PDB file of N, CA and C in Angstrom:
ATOM      1  N   MET A  18     -39.963   7.999  10.151  1.00 50.00           N
ATOM      2  CA  MET A  18     -40.254   8.197   8.639  1.00 50.00           C
ATOM      3  C   MET A  18     -39.692   7.262   7.961  1.00 50.00           C
ATOM      4  N   LYS A  19     -40.150   6.532   7.090  1.00 56.00           N
ATOM      5  CA  LYS A  19     -39.825   5.439   6.351  1.00 56.00           C
ATOM      6  C   LYS A  19     -39.490   6.160   4.808  1.00 56.00           C
ATOM      7  N   HIS A  20     -38.420   5.610   4.419  1.00 53.00           N
ATOM      8  CA  HIS A  20     -38.200   6.068   3.066  1.00 53.00           C
ATOM      9  C   HIS A  20     -38.149   4.879   1.899  1.00 53.00           C
ATOM     10  N   ASP A  21     -38.824   5.178   0.690  1.00 54.00           N
ATOM     11  CA  ASP A  21     -38.958   4.229  -0.335  1.00 54.00           C
ATOM     12  C   ASP A  21     -37.279   3.860  -0.841  1.00 54.00           C
ATOM     13  N   ALA A  22     -37.193   2.824  -1.064  1.00 53.00           N
ATOM     14  CA  ALA A  22     -35.706   2.587  -1.551  1.00 53.00           C
ATOM     15  C   ALA A  22     -35.338   3.365  -2.787  1.00 53.00           C
ATOM     16  N   LYS A  23     -36.368   3.649  -3.528  1.00 57.00           N
ATOM     17  CA  LYS A  23     -36.018   4.571  -4.909  1.00 57.00           C
ATOM     18  C   LYS A  23     -35.923   5.941  -4.645  1.00 57.00           C
ATOM     19  N   SER A  24     -36.511   6.304  -3.271  1.00 55.00           N
ATOM     20  CA  SER A  24     -36.443   7.837  -3.255  1.00 55.00           C
ATOM     21  C   SER A  24     -35.155   8.404  -2.419  1.00 55.00           C
ATOM     22  N   VAL A  25     -34.480   7.468  -1.887  1.00 49.00           N
ATOM     23  CA  VAL A  25     -33.199   7.745  -1.216  1.00 49.00           C
ATOM     24  C   VAL A  25     -32.091   7.542  -2.391  1.00 49.00           C
ATOM     25  N   PRO A  26     -31.474   8.692  -2.657  1.00 50.00           N
ATOM     26  CA  PRO A  26     -30.323   8.562  -3.570  1.00 50.00           C
ATOM     27  C   PRO A  26     -28.837   7.813  -3.080  1.00 50.00           C
ATOM     28  N   ARG A  27     -28.860   6.794  -3.795  1.00 50.00           N
ATOM     29  CA  ARG A  27     -27.603   5.927  -3.263  1.00 50.00           C
ATOM     30  C   ARG A  27     -26.245   6.502  -3.887  1.00 50.00           C
ATOM     31  N   ARG A  28     -25.328   6.662  -3.147  1.00 51.00           N
ATOM     32  CA  ARG A  28     -24.109   6.946  -3.884  1.00 51.00           C
ATOM     33  C   ARG A  28     -23.337   6.075  -4.695  1.00 51.00           C
ATOM     34  N   LYS A  29     -23.146   6.436  -5.806  1.00 54.00           N
ATOM     35  CA  LYS A  29     -22.438   5.434  -6.913  1.00 54.00           C
ATOM     36  C   LYS A  29     -21.078   4.832  -6.140  1.00 54.00           C
ATOM     37  N   SER A  30     -20.835   3.861  -6.262  1.00 54.00           N
ATOM     38  CA  SER A  30     -19.665   3.040  -5.921  1.00 54.00           C
ATOM     39  C   SER A  30     -18.481   3.285  -6.984  1.00 54.00           C
ATOM     40  N   ARG A  31     -17.562   3.610  -6.822  1.00 55.00           N
ATOM     41  CA  ARG A  31     -16.610   3.756  -7.818  1.00 55.00           C
ATOM     42  C   ARG A  31     -15.616   2.537  -7.778  1.00 55.00           C
ATOM     43  N   PRO A  32     -15.166   1.856  -9.117  1.00 54.00           N
ATOM     44  CA  PRO A  32     -14.460   0.728  -9.146  1.00 54.00           C
ATOM     45  C   PRO A  32     -13.054   0.857  -8.496  1.00 54.00           C
ATOM     46  N   ALA A  33     -12.324  -0.113  -7.954  1.00 56.00           N
ATOM     47  CA  ALA A  33     -10.991   0.226  -7.244  1.00 56.00           C
ATOM     48  C   ALA A  33     -10.108   0.832  -8.546  1.00 56.00           C
ATOM     49  N   GLY A  34      -9.160   1.419  -7.895  1.00 58.00           N
ATOM     50  CA  GLY A  34      -8.210   2.160  -9.025  1.00 58.00           C
ATOM     51  C   GLY A  34      -8.308   3.262  -9.322  1.00 58.00           C
ATOM     52  N   TYR A  35      -9.586   3.929  -9.126  1.00 62.00           N
ATOM     53  CA  TYR A  35     -10.061   5.356  -9.374  1.00 62.00           C
ATOM     54  C   TYR A  35     -10.199   6.206  -8.165  1.00 62.00           C
ATOM     55  N   PRO A  36      -9.808   7.539  -8.306  1.00 65.00           N
ATOM     56  CA  PRO A  36      -9.819   8.346  -7.082  1.00 65.00           C
ATOM     57  C   PRO A  36     -11.064   8.387  -6.749  1.00 65.00           C
ATOM     58  N   LEU A  37     -11.179   8.730  -5.218  1.00 65.00           N
ATOM     59  CA  LEU A  37     -12.564   8.863  -4.473  1.00 65.00           C
ATOM     60  C   LEU A  37     -13.203  10.401  -5.295  1.00 65.00           C
ATOM     61  N   SER A  38     -12.590  11.299  -5.425  1.00 66.00           N
ATOM     62  CA  SER A  38     -13.147  12.329  -6.176  1.00 66.00           C
ATOM     63  C   SER A  38     -12.100  12.779  -7.175  1.00 66.00           C
ATOM     64  N   PRO A  39     -12.520  13.839  -8.174  1.00 66.00           N
ATOM     65  CA  PRO A  39     -11.538  14.141  -9.008  1.00 66.00           C
ATOM     66  C   PRO A  39     -10.438  15.119  -8.520  1.00 66.00           C
ATOM     67  N   ASP A  40     -10.828  15.811  -7.458  1.00 70.00           N
ATOM     68  CA  ASP A  40      -9.950  16.826  -6.745  1.00 70.00           C
ATOM     69  C   ASP A  40      -8.854  16.159  -5.457  1.00 70.00           C
ATOM     70  N   THR A  41      -9.195  14.934  -5.362  1.00 73.00           N
ATOM     71  CA  THR A  41      -8.337  14.341  -4.057  1.00 73.00           C
ATOM     72  C   THR A  41      -7.703  13.141  -4.630  1.00 73.00           C
ATOM     73  N   PRO A  42      -6.183  13.050  -4.269  1.00 81.00           N
ATOM     74  CA  PRO A  42      -5.466  12.124  -4.954  1.00 81.00           C
ATOM     75  C   PRO A  42      -5.460  10.631  -3.788  1.00 81.00           C
ATOM     76  N   ILE A  43      -6.600  10.651  -3.312  1.00 84.00           N
ATOM     77  CA  ILE A  43      -6.963   9.358  -2.402  1.00 84.00           C
ATOM     78  C   ILE A  43      -7.734   8.130  -3.145  1.00 84.00           C
ATOM     79  N   TYR A  44      -7.166   7.068  -3.360  1.00 85.00           N
ATOM     80  CA  TYR A  44      -7.764   5.887  -4.071  1.00 85.00           C
ATOM     81  C   TYR A  44      -8.402   4.867  -3.124  1.00 85.00           C
ATOM     82  N   ARG A  45      -9.283   4.102  -3.576  1.00 85.00           N
ATOM     83  CA  ARG A  45      -9.610   2.934  -2.705  1.00 85.00           C
ATOM     84  C   ARG A  45      -9.706   1.745  -3.446  1.00 85.00           C
ATOM     85  N   THR A  46      -9.414   0.549  -2.488  1.00 87.00           N
ATOM     86  CA  THR A  46      -9.734  -0.532  -3.004  1.00 87.00           C
ATOM     87  C   THR A  46     -10.465  -1.409  -1.992  1.00 87.00           C
ATOM     88  N   THR A  47     -10.876  -2.565  -2.267  1.00 89.00           N
ATOM     89  CA  THR A  47     -11.474  -3.373  -1.221  1.00 89.00           C
ATOM     90  C   THR A  47     -10.781  -4.625  -0.871  1.00 89.00           C
ATOM     91  N   CYS A  48     -10.691  -5.029   0.418  1.00 91.00           N
ATOM     92  CA  CYS A  48     -10.095  -6.122   0.873  1.00 91.00           C
ATOM     93  C   CYS A  48     -10.768  -7.354   0.501  1.00 91.00           C
ATOM     94  N   PRO A  49     -10.216  -8.253  -0.251  1.00 91.00           N
ATOM     95  CA  PRO A  49     -10.908  -9.512  -0.602  1.00 91.00           C
ATOM     96  C   PRO A  49     -11.168 -10.821   0.620  1.00 91.00           C
ATOM     97  N   TYR A  50     -10.450 -10.314   1.601  1.00 92.00           N
ATOM     98  CA  TYR A  50     -10.699 -11.129   2.821  1.00 92.00           C
ATOM     99  C   TYR A  50     -11.989 -10.852   3.658  1.00 92.00           C
ATOM    100  N   CYS A  51     -11.599  -9.439   4.059  1.00 92.00           N
ATOM    101  CA  CYS A  51     -12.836  -9.116   5.035  1.00 92.00           C
ATOM    102  C   CYS A  51     -13.863  -7.955   4.358  1.00 92.00           C
ATOM    103  N   GLY A  52     -13.440  -7.556   3.330  1.00 89.00           N
ATOM    104  CA  GLY A  52     -14.566  -6.693   2.809  1.00 89.00           C
ATOM    105  C   GLY A  52     -14.338  -5.197   2.856  1.00 89.00           C
ATOM    106  N   ALA A  53     -13.388  -4.896   3.857  1.00 91.00           N
ATOM    107  CA  ALA A  53     -13.063  -3.632   4.285  1.00 91.00           C
ATOM    108  C   ALA A  53     -12.370  -2.665   3.410  1.00 91.00           C
ATOM    109  N   ASP A  54     -12.891  -1.360   3.297  1.00 89.00           N
ATOM    110  CA  ASP A  54     -12.172  -0.423   2.106  1.00 89.00           C
ATOM    111  C   ASP A  54     -10.920  -0.091   2.529  1.00 89.00           C
ATOM    112  N   ILE A  55      -9.843  -0.224   1.751  1.00 89.00           N
ATOM    113  CA  ILE A  55      -8.334   0.308   1.957  1.00 89.00           C
ATOM    114  C   ILE A  55      -8.399   1.686   1.090  1.00 89.00           C
ATOM    115  N   TYR A  56      -7.786   2.722   1.738  1.00 88.00           N
ATOM    116  CA  TYR A  56      -7.505   3.821   1.207  1.00 88.00           C
ATOM    117  C   TYR A  56      -6.177   4.080   1.178  1.00 88.00           C
ATOM    118  N   TYR A  57      -5.584   4.643  -0.117  1.00 87.00           N
ATOM    119  CA  TYR A  57      -4.137   4.967  -0.249  1.00 87.00           C
ATOM    120  C   TYR A  57      -3.906   5.994  -1.446  1.00 87.00           C
ATOM    121  N   THR A  58      -2.694   6.369  -1.270  1.00 85.00           N
ATOM    122  CA  THR A  58      -2.225   7.531  -2.375  1.00 85.00           C
ATOM    123  C   THR A  58      -1.372   6.837  -3.494  1.00 85.00           C
ATOM    124  N   LEU A  59      -1.192   7.659  -4.525  1.00 81.00           N
ATOM    125  CA  LEU A  59      -0.359   6.901  -5.508  1.00 81.00           C
ATOM    126  C   LEU A  59       1.176   6.985  -5.228  1.00 81.00           C
ATOM    127  N   GLU A  60       1.406   7.345  -4.047  1.00 83.00           N
ATOM    128  CA  GLU A  60       2.791   7.137  -3.596  1.00 83.00           C
ATOM    129  C   GLU A  60       3.016   5.689  -3.260  1.00 83.00           C
ATOM    130  N   MET A  61       1.820   4.917  -2.907  1.00 84.00           N
ATOM    131  CA  MET A  61       1.985   3.618  -2.669  1.00 84.00           C
ATOM    132  C   MET A  61       1.901   2.688  -4.000  1.00 84.00           C
ATOM    133  N   LYS A  62       2.017   3.265  -5.022  1.00 78.00           N
ATOM    134  CA  LYS A  62       1.777   2.501  -6.332  1.00 78.00           C
ATOM    135  C   LYS A  62       3.021   1.543  -6.683  1.00 78.00           C
ATOM    136  N   HIS A  63       4.059   1.926  -6.113  1.00 77.00           N
ATOM    137  CA  HIS A  63       5.315   1.009  -6.439  1.00 77.00           C
ATOM    138  C   HIS A  63       5.392  -0.056  -5.399  1.00 77.00           C
ATOM    139  N   GLU A  64       4.369  -0.068  -4.553  1.00 83.00           N
ATOM    140  CA  GLU A  64       4.396  -1.469  -3.498  1.00 83.00           C
ATOM    141  C   GLU A  64       3.638  -2.358  -4.066  1.00 83.00           C
ATOM    142  N   LYS A  65       3.922  -3.793  -4.030  1.00 85.00           N
ATOM    143  CA  LYS A  65       3.301  -4.900  -4.734  1.00 85.00           C
ATOM    144  C   LYS A  65       2.113  -5.291  -4.033  1.00 85.00           C
ATOM    145  N   LYS A  66       1.964  -5.084  -2.485  1.00 90.00           N
ATOM    146  CA  LYS A  66       0.607  -5.490  -1.950  1.00 90.00           C
ATOM    147  C   LYS A  66       0.532  -4.210  -0.928  1.00 90.00           C
ATOM    148  N   LEU A  67      -0.695  -4.111  -0.610  1.00 91.00           N
ATOM    149  CA  LEU A  67      -1.304  -3.216   0.406  1.00 91.00           C
ATOM    150  C   LEU A  67      -1.780  -3.877   1.511  1.00 91.00           C
ATOM    151  N   ILE A  68      -1.709  -3.556   2.766  1.00 91.00           N
ATOM    152  CA  ILE A  68      -2.021  -4.138   4.104  1.00 91.00           C
ATOM    153  C   ILE A  68      -3.334  -3.618   4.546  1.00 91.00           C
ATOM    154  N   CYS A  69      -4.058  -4.639   4.788  1.00 92.00           N
ATOM    155  CA  CYS A  69      -5.572  -4.383   5.261  1.00 92.00           C
ATOM    156  C   CYS A  69      -5.485  -4.084   6.858  1.00 92.00           C
ATOM    157  N   LEU A  70      -5.837  -3.114   7.021  1.00 91.00           N
ATOM    158  CA  LEU A  70      -5.621  -2.561   8.671  1.00 91.00           C
ATOM    159  C   LEU A  70      -6.720  -3.456   9.285  1.00 91.00           C
ATOM    160  N   SER A  71      -7.882  -3.774   8.887  1.00 92.00           N
ATOM    161  CA  SER A  71      -8.933  -4.537   9.490  1.00 92.00           C
ATOM    162  C   SER A  71      -8.528  -6.006   9.592  1.00 92.00           C
ATOM    163  N   CYS A  72      -7.987  -6.788   8.879  1.00 93.00           N
ATOM    164  CA  CYS A  72      -7.696  -8.269   9.087  1.00 93.00           C
ATOM    165  C   CYS A  72      -5.954  -8.453   8.861  1.00 93.00           C
ATOM    166  N   LEU A  73      -5.112  -7.311   8.714  1.00 92.00           N
ATOM    167  CA  LEU A  73      -3.834  -7.456   8.678  1.00 92.00           C
ATOM    168  C   LEU A  73      -3.277  -8.443   7.671  1.00 92.00           C
ATOM    169  N   LYS A  74      -4.052  -8.360   6.362  1.00 93.00           N
ATOM    170  CA  LYS A  74      -3.402  -9.321   5.468  1.00 93.00           C
ATOM    171  C   LYS A  74      -3.123  -8.517   4.278  1.00 93.00           C
ATOM    172  N   ASP A  75      -2.248  -9.158   3.405  1.00 93.00           N
ATOM    173  CA  ASP A  75      -1.673  -8.270   2.282  1.00 93.00           C
ATOM    174  C   ASP A  75      -2.767  -8.645   1.245  1.00 93.00           C
ATOM    175  N   VAL A  76      -3.072  -7.382   0.487  1.00 92.00           N
ATOM    176  CA  VAL A  76      -4.043  -7.186  -0.514  1.00 92.00           C
ATOM    177  C   VAL A  76      -3.379  -6.754  -1.766  1.00 92.00           C
ATOM    178  N   PRO A  77      -3.581  -7.307  -3.057  1.00 90.00           N
ATOM    179  CA  PRO A  77      -3.033  -6.823  -4.263  1.00 90.00           C
ATOM    180  C   PRO A  77      -3.180  -5.439  -4.480  1.00 90.00           C
ATOM    181  N   ASN A  78      -2.244  -4.696  -4.909  1.00 88.00           N
ATOM    182  CA  ASN A  78      -2.494  -3.418  -5.210  1.00 88.00           C
ATOM    183  C   ASN A  78      -2.580  -3.016  -6.703  1.00 88.00           C
ATOM    184  N   PRO A  79      -3.995  -2.474  -7.033  1.00 86.00           N
ATOM    185  CA  PRO A  79      -4.231  -2.320  -8.494  1.00 86.00           C
ATOM    186  C   PRO A  79      -3.409  -1.648  -9.315  1.00 86.00           C
ATOM    187  N   HIS A  80      -2.475  -0.610  -8.734  1.00 83.00           N
ATOM    188  CA  HIS A  80      -1.664   0.174  -9.400  1.00 83.00           C
ATOM    189  C   HIS A  80      -0.352  -0.284  -9.486  1.00 83.00           C
ATOM    190  N   TYR A  81      -0.022  -1.407  -8.876  1.00 83.00           N
ATOM    191  CA  TYR A  81       1.405  -1.926  -9.146  1.00 83.00           C
ATOM    192  C   TYR A  81       1.763  -2.422 -10.514  1.00 83.00           C
ATOM    193  N   ASP A  82       2.771  -2.139 -11.125  1.00 79.00           N
ATOM    194  CA  ASP A  82       3.143  -2.639 -12.399  1.00 79.00           C
ATOM    195  C   ASP A  82       4.678  -3.284 -12.361  1.00 79.00           C
ATOM    196  N   PRO A  83       4.628  -4.217 -12.483  1.00 74.00           N
ATOM    197  CA  PRO A  83       5.930  -5.069 -12.284  1.00 74.00           C
ATOM    198  C   PRO A  83       6.981  -4.716 -13.441  1.00 74.00           C
ATOM    199  N   SER A  84       6.362  -4.312 -14.568  1.00 74.00           N
ATOM    200  CA  SER A  84       7.405  -3.865 -15.582  1.00 74.00           C
ATOM    201  C   SER A  84       7.809  -2.222 -15.553  1.00 74.00           C
ATOM    202  N   ASP A  85       7.386  -1.611 -14.432  1.00 71.00           N
ATOM    203  CA  ASP A  85       7.784  -0.343 -14.420  1.00 71.00           C
ATOM    204  C   ASP A  85       9.101  -0.090 -13.855  1.00 71.00           C
ATOM    205  N   PRO A  86       9.960   0.650 -14.775  1.00 65.00           N
ATOM    206  CA  PRO A  86      11.304   0.579 -14.358  1.00 65.00           C
ATOM    207  C   PRO A  86      11.631   1.398 -12.980  1.00 65.00           C
ATOM    208  N   ARG A  87      10.678   2.150 -12.734  1.00 66.00           N
ATOM    209  CA  ARG A  87      10.797   2.941 -11.370  1.00 66.00           C
ATOM    210  C   ARG A  87      10.438   2.224 -10.339  1.00 66.00           C
ATOM    211  N   CYS A  88      10.190   1.056 -10.281  1.00 66.00           N
ATOM    212  CA  CYS A  88       9.495   0.338  -9.271  1.00 66.00           C
ATOM    213  C   CYS A  88      10.686   0.104  -8.187  1.00 66.00           C
ATOM    214  N   LEU A  89      10.464   0.508  -6.986  1.00 65.00           N
ATOM    215  CA  LEU A  89      11.607   0.389  -5.938  1.00 65.00           C
ATOM    216  C   LEU A  89      12.182  -0.580  -5.693  1.00 65.00           C
ATOM    217  N   ARG A  90      11.503  -1.822  -5.753  1.00 67.00           N
ATOM    218  CA  ARG A  90      12.106  -3.058  -5.432  1.00 67.00           C
ATOM    219  C   ARG A  90      13.215  -3.500  -6.541  1.00 67.00           C
ATOM    220  N   ARG A  91      12.673  -3.164  -7.909  1.00 67.00           N
ATOM    221  CA  ARG A  91      13.482  -3.581  -9.112  1.00 67.00           C
ATOM    222  C   ARG A  91      14.648  -2.556  -9.234  1.00 67.00           C
ATOM    223  N   ALA A  92      14.621  -1.065  -8.627  1.00 68.00           N
ATOM    224  CA  ALA A  92      15.391  -0.281  -8.590  1.00 68.00           C
ATOM    225  C   ALA A  92      16.639  -0.759  -7.630  1.00 68.00           C
ATOM    226  N   LEU A  93      16.036  -1.034  -6.364  1.00 73.00           N
ATOM    227  CA  LEU A  93      16.941  -1.576  -5.385  1.00 73.00           C
ATOM    228  C   LEU A  93      17.779  -2.937  -5.924  1.00 73.00           C
ATOM    229  N   ARG A  94      17.130  -3.860  -6.483  1.00 75.00           N
ATOM    230  CA  ARG A  94      17.873  -4.853  -6.954  1.00 75.00           C
ATOM    231  C   ARG A  94      18.880  -4.533  -7.919  1.00 75.00           C
ATOM    232  N   THR A  95      18.721  -3.563  -8.903  1.00 76.00           N
ATOM    233  CA  THR A  95      19.661  -3.138  -9.870  1.00 76.00           C
ATOM    234  C   THR A  95      20.761  -2.405  -9.305  1.00 76.00           C
ATOM    235  N   GLY A  96      20.520  -1.714  -8.199  1.00 80.00           N
ATOM    236  CA  GLY A  96      21.386  -0.827  -7.369  1.00 80.00           C
ATOM    237  C   GLY A  96      22.396  -1.733  -6.619  1.00 80.00           C
ATOM    238  N   ILE A  97      21.950  -2.697  -6.149  1.00 85.00           N
ATOM    239  CA  ILE A  97      22.567  -3.576  -5.456  1.00 85.00           C
ATOM    240  C   ILE A  97      23.600  -4.512  -6.268  1.00 85.00           C
ATOM    241  N   SER A  98      23.174  -4.838  -7.522  1.00 86.00           N
ATOM    242  CA  SER A  98      23.847  -5.630  -8.720  1.00 86.00           C
ATOM    243  C   SER A  98      24.876  -4.726  -8.995  1.00 86.00           C
ATOM    244  N   VAL A  99      24.915  -3.488  -9.326  1.00 88.00           N
ATOM    245  CA  VAL A  99      25.866  -2.255  -9.598  1.00 88.00           C
ATOM    246  C   VAL A  99      26.876  -2.411  -8.530  1.00 88.00           C
ATOM    247  N   PHE A 100      26.376  -2.114  -7.454  1.00 92.00           N
ATOM    248  CA  PHE A 100      27.202  -2.038  -6.115  1.00 92.00           C
ATOM    249  C   PHE A 100      28.344  -3.225  -6.249  1.00 92.00           C
ATOM    250  N   ILE A 101      27.745  -4.266  -6.320  1.00 91.00           N
ATOM    251  CA  ILE A 101      28.536  -5.595  -6.252  1.00 91.00           C
ATOM    252  C   ILE A 101      29.596  -5.888  -7.502  1.00 91.00           C
ATOM    253  N   CYS A 102      29.179  -5.156  -8.552  1.00 92.00           N
ATOM    254  CA  CYS A 102      29.970  -5.509  -9.811  1.00 92.00           C
ATOM    255  C   CYS A 102      31.057  -4.470  -9.683  1.00 92.00           C
ATOM    256  N   VAL A 103      30.835  -3.249  -9.290  1.00 95.00           N
ATOM    257  CA  VAL A 103      31.727  -2.303  -8.843  1.00 95.00           C
ATOM    258  C   VAL A 103      32.819  -2.508  -7.854  1.00 95.00           C
ATOM    259  N   ALA A 104      32.259  -3.197  -6.975  1.00 96.00           N
ATOM    260  CA  ALA A 104      33.197  -3.645  -5.677  1.00 96.00           C
ATOM    261  C   ALA A 104      33.747  -4.587  -6.193  1.00 96.00           C
ATOM    262  N   ALA A 105      33.537  -5.646  -6.836  1.00 96.00           N
ATOM    263  CA  ALA A 105      34.452  -6.901  -7.241  1.00 96.00           C
ATOM    264  C   ALA A 105      35.540  -6.213  -8.314  1.00 96.00           C
ATOM    265  N   CYS A 106      35.243  -5.273  -9.082  1.00 96.00           N
ATOM    266  CA  CYS A 106      36.292  -4.609 -10.036  1.00 96.00           C
ATOM    267  C   CYS A 106      37.222  -4.003  -9.063  1.00 96.00           C
ATOM    268  N   ILE A 107      36.835  -3.331  -8.323  1.00 96.00           N
ATOM    269  CA  ILE A 107      37.983  -2.441  -7.540  1.00 96.00           C
ATOM    270  C   ILE A 107      38.830  -3.466  -6.606  1.00 96.00           C
ATOM    271  N   VAL A 108      38.247  -4.746  -6.003  1.00 96.00           N
ATOM    272  CA  VAL A 108      39.007  -5.745  -5.373  1.00 96.00           C
ATOM    273  C   VAL A 108      39.957  -6.416  -6.467  1.00 96.00           C
ATOM    274  N   ALA A 109      39.263  -6.550  -7.652  1.00 95.00           N
ATOM    275  CA  ALA A 109      40.309  -7.400  -8.662  1.00 95.00           C
ATOM    276  C   ALA A 109      41.456  -6.366  -8.973  1.00 95.00           C
ATOM    277  N   ALA A 110      41.197  -5.023  -9.153  1.00 94.00           N
ATOM    278  CA  ALA A 110      42.123  -4.186  -9.444  1.00 94.00           C
ATOM    279  C   ALA A 110      43.183  -4.097  -8.615  1.00 94.00           C
ATOM    280  N   TRP A 111      42.637  -3.943  -7.217  1.00 93.00           N
ATOM    281  CA  TRP A 111      43.883  -3.885  -6.057  1.00 93.00           C
ATOM    282  C   TRP A 111      44.533  -5.150  -5.968  1.00 93.00           C
ATOM    283  N   LEU A 112      43.884  -6.466  -6.215  1.00 91.00           N
ATOM    284  CA  LEU A 112      44.687  -7.644  -6.183  1.00 91.00           C
ATOM    285  C   LEU A 112      45.801  -7.758  -7.230  1.00 91.00           C
ATOM    286  N   VAL A 113      45.565  -7.220  -8.498  1.00 91.00           N
ATOM    287  CA  VAL A 113      46.601  -7.171  -9.409  1.00 91.00           C
ATOM    288  C   VAL A 113      47.536  -6.160  -9.423  1.00 91.00           C
ATOM    289  N   TRP A 114      47.146  -4.967  -8.669  1.00 90.00           N
ATOM    290  CA  TRP A 114      48.239  -3.891  -8.227  1.00 90.00           C
ATOM    291  C   TRP A 114      49.165  -4.268  -7.286  1.00 90.00           C
ATOM    292  N   ARG A 115      48.591  -5.019  -6.378  1.00 89.00           N
ATOM    293  CA  ARG A 115      49.200  -5.677  -5.003  1.00 89.00           C
ATOM    294  C   ARG A 115      50.243  -6.719  -5.492  1.00 89.00           C
ATOM    295  N   TYR A 116      49.595  -7.830  -6.051  1.00 88.00           N
ATOM    296  CA  TYR A 116      50.601  -8.991  -6.078  1.00 88.00           C
ATOM    297  C   TYR A 116      51.016  -9.285  -7.571  1.00 88.00           C
ATOM    298  N   ALA A 117      50.448  -8.656  -8.493  1.00 86.00           N
ATOM    299  CA  ALA A 117      50.636  -8.944  -9.996  1.00 86.00           C
ATOM    300  C   ALA A 117      52.106  -8.047 -10.432  1.00 86.00           C
ATOM    301  N   LEU A 118      51.636  -6.689 -10.086  1.00 78.00           N
ATOM    302  CA  LEU A 118      52.675  -5.827 -10.649  1.00 78.00           C
ATOM    303  C   LEU A 118      53.873  -5.862  -9.546  1.00 78.00           C
ATOM    304  N   PRO A 119      55.166  -5.960 -10.320  1.00 72.00           N
ATOM    305  CA  PRO A 119      56.364  -5.809  -9.496  1.00 72.00           C
ATOM    306  C   PRO A 119      56.742  -4.519  -8.940  1.00 72.00           C
ATOM    307  N   VAL A 120      57.150  -4.288  -7.697  1.00 64.00           N
ATOM    308  CA  VAL A 120      57.380  -3.119  -7.058  1.00 64.00           C
ATOM    309  C   VAL A 120      58.779  -2.506  -7.205  1.00 64.00           C
TER     310      VAL A 120
END
């Protein structure tokens, strides 16, 4: 039985960055290299790149916002900077207490 192309309802393709349906938190984007669909949740929005499981290449994440202060990499860099500054102050205070102050 053959169907006419107009008689078969086609599923509307949603653009990247929108959920598959209103009641699911699963999003879809397309790999620009192999054309495969990549499904992800909003928990991945802080990652700069997504990995295509078909061709194993990095794909830009449409939800990644580098100016977002809650970005994991920025938070990690800020946390490491604060740790280094605090450690340097503690070492400097210890050196002053140990060698500069008379006992």
